[in-house]
Tab-separated table of C-alpha atoms in Angstrom:
chain	number	residue	atom	x	y	z
A	1	MET	CA	0.123	-0.471	-0.076
A	2	ASP	CA	1.124	3.724	-1.130
A	3	HIS	CA	2.038	4.726	2.556
A	4	ALA	CA	4.021	7.361	3.406
A	5	PRO	CA	5.032	7.861	7.216
A	6	GLY	CA	2.840	9.372	9.653
A	7	GLN	CA	1.152	8.184	13.240
A	8	HIS	CA	-2.108	6.223	12.822
A	9	ASP	CA	-4.968	7.793	13.941
A	10	HIS	CA	-6.380	6.395	17.204
A	11	GLY	CA	-4.804	3.020	16.056
A	12	ALA	CA	-7.225	2.411	13.048
A	13	GLY	CA	-5.868	0.123	10.086
A	14	TRP	CA	-6.195	0.546	6.239
A	15	ASP	CA	-8.596	-1.144	6.564
A	16	HIS	CA	-10.612	1.689	8.408
A	17	PRO	CA	-11.943	4.721	5.744
A	18	GLY	CA	-11.434	7.702	8.012
A	19	HIS	CA	-7.614	6.625	8.847
A	20	VAL	CA	-7.270	6.354	4.823
A	21	ASP	CA	-9.004	10.368	4.557
A	22	TRP	CA	-6.683	11.045	7.118
A	23	TYR	CA	-3.504	9.774	5.650
A	24	LEU	CA	-4.590	11.241	2.325
A	25	GLY	CA	-5.030	14.714	3.641
A	26	ARG	CA	-1.579	14.715	4.511
A	27	VAL	CA	0.675	13.453	1.758
A	28	GLU	CA	1.208	16.036	0.133
A	29	GLY	CA	2.664	17.810	2.855
A	30	LEU	CA	5.204	15.655	3.045
A	31	LYS	CA	7.953	17.332	1.002
A	32	PRO	CA	10.782	14.302	1.450
A	33	ARG	CA	8.579	11.938	-0.202
A	34	LEU	CA	7.368	14.834	-3.053
A	35	ALA	CA	11.629	15.454	-3.418
A	36	GLY	CA	12.014	11.299	-4.079
A	37	GLU	CA	9.080	11.090	-6.565
A	38	GLU	CA	10.156	13.641	-8.785
A	39	VAL	CA	13.317	11.553	-8.902
A	40	LEU	CA	11.387	8.181	-9.925
A	41	ARG	CA	9.662	10.276	-12.322
A	42	GLU	CA	13.482	10.901	-13.695
A	43	ILE	CA	14.309	7.377	-13.819
A	44	LEU	CA	11.787	5.915	-15.847
A	45	PRO	CA	12.243	4.293	-19.732
A	46	ALA	CA	11.590	7.010	-22.949
A	47	GLU	CA	8.540	5.109	-23.730
A	48	PRO	CA	7.238	2.107	-21.373
A	49	ARG	CA	4.101	0.265	-23.129
A	50	SER	CA	3.201	-1.375	-19.686
A	51	ALA	CA	3.660	-0.469	-15.246
A	52	LEU	CA	2.598	-1.887	-12.589
A	53	ASP	CA	1.947	-0.082	-9.153
A	54	LEU	CA	2.467	-2.316	-6.123
A	55	GLY	CA	0.787	-1.041	-3.188
A	56	CYS	CA	-1.114	2.040	-4.809
A	57	GLY	CA	-2.982	3.145	-2.570
A	58	ASP	CA	-5.158	5.946	-4.018
A	59	GLY	CA	-3.411	5.313	-7.075
A	60	ARG	CA	-0.643	8.231	-6.888
A	61	LEU	CA	2.219	6.832	-8.377
A	62	THR	CA	0.388	5.349	-11.419
A	63	SER	CA	-0.965	9.103	-12.101
A	64	LEU	CA	2.291	9.983	-11.648
A	65	VAL	CA	3.960	7.367	-14.043
A	66	LEU	CA	0.830	8.271	-16.615
A	67	ALA	CA	1.831	11.635	-16.660
A	68	ALA	CA	5.544	11.024	-17.305
A	69	ARG	CA	5.145	8.740	-19.541
A	70	PRO	CA	1.853	8.692	-22.326
A	71	THR	CA	3.338	6.451	-24.035
A	72	VAL	CA	1.747	3.532	-21.322
A	73	VAL	CA	-1.194	2.077	-22.226
A	74	ARG	CA	-1.890	-0.826	-19.689
A	75	ALA	CA	-1.132	0.008	-16.460
A	76	VAL	CA	-2.272	-1.781	-13.338
A	77	ALA	CA	-2.882	-0.549	-9.596
A	78	VAL	CA	-3.276	-3.198	-6.764
A	79	ASP	CA	-3.888	-2.748	-3.035
A	80	ASN	CA	-4.891	-4.981	-0.267
A	81	SER	CA	-6.821	-1.949	1.636
A	82	LEU	CA	-10.544	-1.359	0.200
A	83	PRO	CA	-10.452	1.973	0.959
A	84	MET	CA	-7.771	2.723	-0.513
A	85	LEU	CA	-9.315	1.076	-3.530
A	86	ASP	CA	-11.775	3.060	-3.984
A	87	ARG	CA	-10.190	5.975	-4.237
A	88	ALA	CA	-7.643	4.667	-7.214
A	89	ARG	CA	-11.533	3.881	-8.565
A	90	GLU	CA	-12.224	7.226	-8.507
A	91	ARG	CA	-8.893	8.467	-9.345
A	92	PHE	CA	-9.189	6.296	-12.590
A	93	ALA	CA	-12.451	5.688	-13.502
A	94	ALA	CA	-12.551	7.843	-16.854
A	95	ASP	CA	-8.862	6.485	-17.997
A	96	ASP	CA	-9.445	2.727	-19.240
A	97	ARG	CA	-5.884	2.712	-19.126
A	98	VAL	CA	-5.603	1.479	-15.655
A	99	THR	CA	-6.884	-1.393	-14.051
A	100	VAL	CA	-7.299	-0.989	-10.398
A	101	ALA	CA	-7.430	-4.763	-8.201
A	102	ALA	CA	-7.463	-6.082	-4.980
A	103	TRP	CA	-4.360	-8.215	-3.905
A	104	ASP	CA	-1.828	-9.051	-1.485
A	105	LEU	CA	1.887	-8.952	-1.737
A	106	ALA	CA	2.070	-12.236	-0.121
A	107	GLU	CA	0.225	-13.495	-3.925
A	108	ASP	CA	2.883	-14.807	-6.550
A	109	LEU	CA	3.628	-11.551	-9.236
A	110	SER	CA	3.353	-13.992	-11.748
A	111	LEU	CA	0.034	-13.853	-12.035
A	112	LEU	CA	-0.223	-10.261	-13.040
A	113	GLY	CA	1.794	-10.482	-16.157
A	114	ALA	CA	5.670	-8.813	-17.444
A	115	PHE	CA	5.679	-4.759	-17.721
A	116	ASP	CA	7.856	-2.608	-18.895
A	117	VAL	CA	8.031	-0.686	-15.602
A	118	ILE	CA	7.085	-1.804	-12.129
A	119	VAL	CA	7.347	0.717	-9.144
A	120	SER	CA	6.046	1.279	-5.387
A	121	GLY	CA	5.230	3.679	-3.217
A	122	PHE	CA	6.415	3.024	0.647
A	123	ALA	CA	4.621	-0.860	0.466
A	124	ILE	CA	6.830	-3.733	0.782
A	125	HIS	CA	8.345	-2.947	4.010
A	126	HIS	CA	5.340	-4.414	5.825
A	127	LEU	CA	6.677	-7.668	4.424
A	128	VAL	CA	8.454	-9.882	6.290
A	129	ASP	CA	12.399	-10.349	5.178
A	130	ALA	CA	11.485	-13.701	3.098
A	131	ARG	CA	9.674	-12.724	1.011
A	132	LYS	CA	10.279	-9.222	0.356
A	133	ALA	CA	13.520	-11.131	-1.136
A	134	THR	CA	11.104	-13.425	-2.854
A	135	LEU	CA	9.078	-10.712	-4.594
A	136	THR	CA	12.118	-8.541	-5.408
A	137	ALA	CA	13.212	-11.828	-7.729
A	138	GLU	CA	9.374	-12.139	-9.031
A	139	VAL	CA	10.031	-8.743	-9.857
A	140	ALA	CA	13.101	-8.773	-11.829
A	141	GLY	CA	11.255	-12.154	-13.573
A	142	GLN	CA	7.922	-9.827	-14.369
A	143	LEU	CA	10.064	-6.924	-15.779
A	144	ARG	CA	10.320	-7.134	-19.886
A	145	PRO	CA	13.613	-6.273	-21.271
A	146	GLY	CA	15.018	-2.826	-20.427
A	147	GLY	CA	12.048	-2.262	-17.697
A	148	VAL	CA	12.704	-0.164	-15.144
A	149	PHE	CA	12.366	-1.134	-10.996
A	150	ALA	CA	11.566	1.438	-8.702
A	151	ASN	CA	10.809	1.414	-4.889
A	152	LEU	CA	10.680	4.593	-3.561
A	153	GLU	CA	10.473	3.026	0.620
A	154	ILE	CA	11.119	3.027	3.867
A	155	VAL	CA	14.984	2.079	4.590
A	156	ALA	CA	16.507	1.334	7.787
A	157	SER	CA	18.557	3.344	9.452
A	158	ALA	CA	22.480	3.223	10.508
A	159	THR	CA	21.838	3.339	14.203
A	160	GLY	CA	19.419	3.711	17.091
A	161	ALA	CA	19.560	7.110	17.509
A	162	LEU	CA	19.315	8.065	13.806
A	163	HIS	CA	16.137	6.470	13.131
A	164	ARG	CA	14.636	8.532	16.325
A	165	GLU	CA	15.691	11.400	14.678
A	166	PHE	CA	13.897	10.215	11.399
A	167	LEU	CA	10.838	9.902	13.658
A	168	ALA	CA	10.623	12.858	14.907
A	169	ALA	CA	11.602	14.913	11.723
A	170	ILE	CA	8.319	13.373	10.446
A	171	GLY	CA	6.430	14.062	13.551
A	172	ARG	CA	6.499	10.362	14.530
A	173	GLU	CA	7.003	9.166	18.378
A	174	ALA	CA	6.777	6.144	17.366
A	175	ASP	CA	7.302	3.198	14.013
A	176	ASP	CA	4.061	1.680	13.348
A	177	ALA	CA	3.257	-2.288	14.644
A	178	GLU	CA	3.340	-3.290	10.526
A	179	ASP	CA	6.568	-1.147	9.758
A	180	ARG	CA	9.872	-3.599	8.684
A	181	PRO	CA	12.146	-1.585	7.220
A	182	VAL	CA	15.418	-3.213	6.156
A	183	ASP	CA	18.957	-1.493	5.317
A	184	VAL	CA	19.496	-0.066	1.808
A	185	GLU	CA	22.579	-2.362	0.872
A	186	THR	CA	20.788	-5.391	2.040
A	187	GLN	CA	18.029	-4.530	-0.405
A	188	LEU	CA	20.378	-3.572	-3.163
A	189	GLY	CA	21.596	-7.030	-2.393
A	190	TRP	CA	18.401	-8.703	-3.370
A	191	MET	CA	17.822	-6.866	-6.634
A	192	ARG	CA	21.499	-7.863	-7.604
A	193	GLN	CA	20.930	-11.750	-6.628
A	194	ALA	CA	17.366	-11.455	-8.865
A	195	GLY	CA	19.444	-10.532	-12.039
A	196	LEU	CA	18.644	-6.500	-12.054
A	197	ALA	CA	21.521	-4.608	-13.623
A	198	ASP	CA	22.519	-0.389	-12.674
A	199	VAL	CA	21.323	-1.321	-9.179
A	200	ASP	CA	21.149	1.464	-6.743
A	201	CYS	CA	19.938	4.069	-4.359
A	202	LEU	CA	19.514	7.176	-6.683
A	203	TRP	CA	18.070	9.396	-3.474
A	204	ARG	CA	17.548	8.789	0.178
A	205	TRP	CA	15.997	11.470	2.974
A	206	ARG	CA	17.132	9.893	6.406
A	207	GLY	CA	14.755	6.641	6.458
A	208	MET	CA	13.311	7.405	2.872
A	209	ALA	CA	15.472	6.103	-0.312
A	210	LEU	CA	14.260	5.547	-4.047
A	211	LEU	CA	16.401	2.271	-4.454
A	212	ALA	CA	16.207	1.111	-8.330
A	213	GLY	CA	17.717	-1.524	-10.925
A	214	ARG	CA	16.306	-2.487	-15.101
A	215	ARG	CA	16.725	-5.926	-16.598
A	216	PRO	CA	19.005	-6.292	-18.726
A	217	ALA	CA	18.161	-5.412	-22.608
A	218	ASN	CA	19.589	-8.591	-23.225
């Protein structure tokens, strides 16, 4: 699910419409996230035809990809929050390029097909580490040659003190119960092991990072 960091509203989860409304109302104010999104926009392939958004939330990154690359004729946006899916369906109601579907990231991505672009925004860090690694391998397998994977993500800080500073900077007192962030190098290693090329952390601000790689053309 495309979740920027922030405190939950009285413990409500992403199946609670009120919590989703609260979250969406504050996203635009997260300046570091906007900076990361701009870098993501820059690294998209020149003329992709298809895109997949893992944990799409209200469709924010899907919309960014479509605006940046109008050559996309097929986009699939998946999430497991019904209120978020409702928002995404509202966003793309008049856009027949986009399919919005309920999907759990624990499920095998090969069922979704192949894509030129696969993006994710603040979603994969909710998975257990073993699934993060297998999902990364599945992403690599579903990218078409030359395709790009761009994961705008919450990552582990190097020390507890730095993590506490990150939380304070984004107005939080503690982690969400579902957060399982992993350090950047471990995640880049999973991407390289999956066969992706040009793997790097292309942008970082404290505990947020853009991790990206591409499937070799040959």
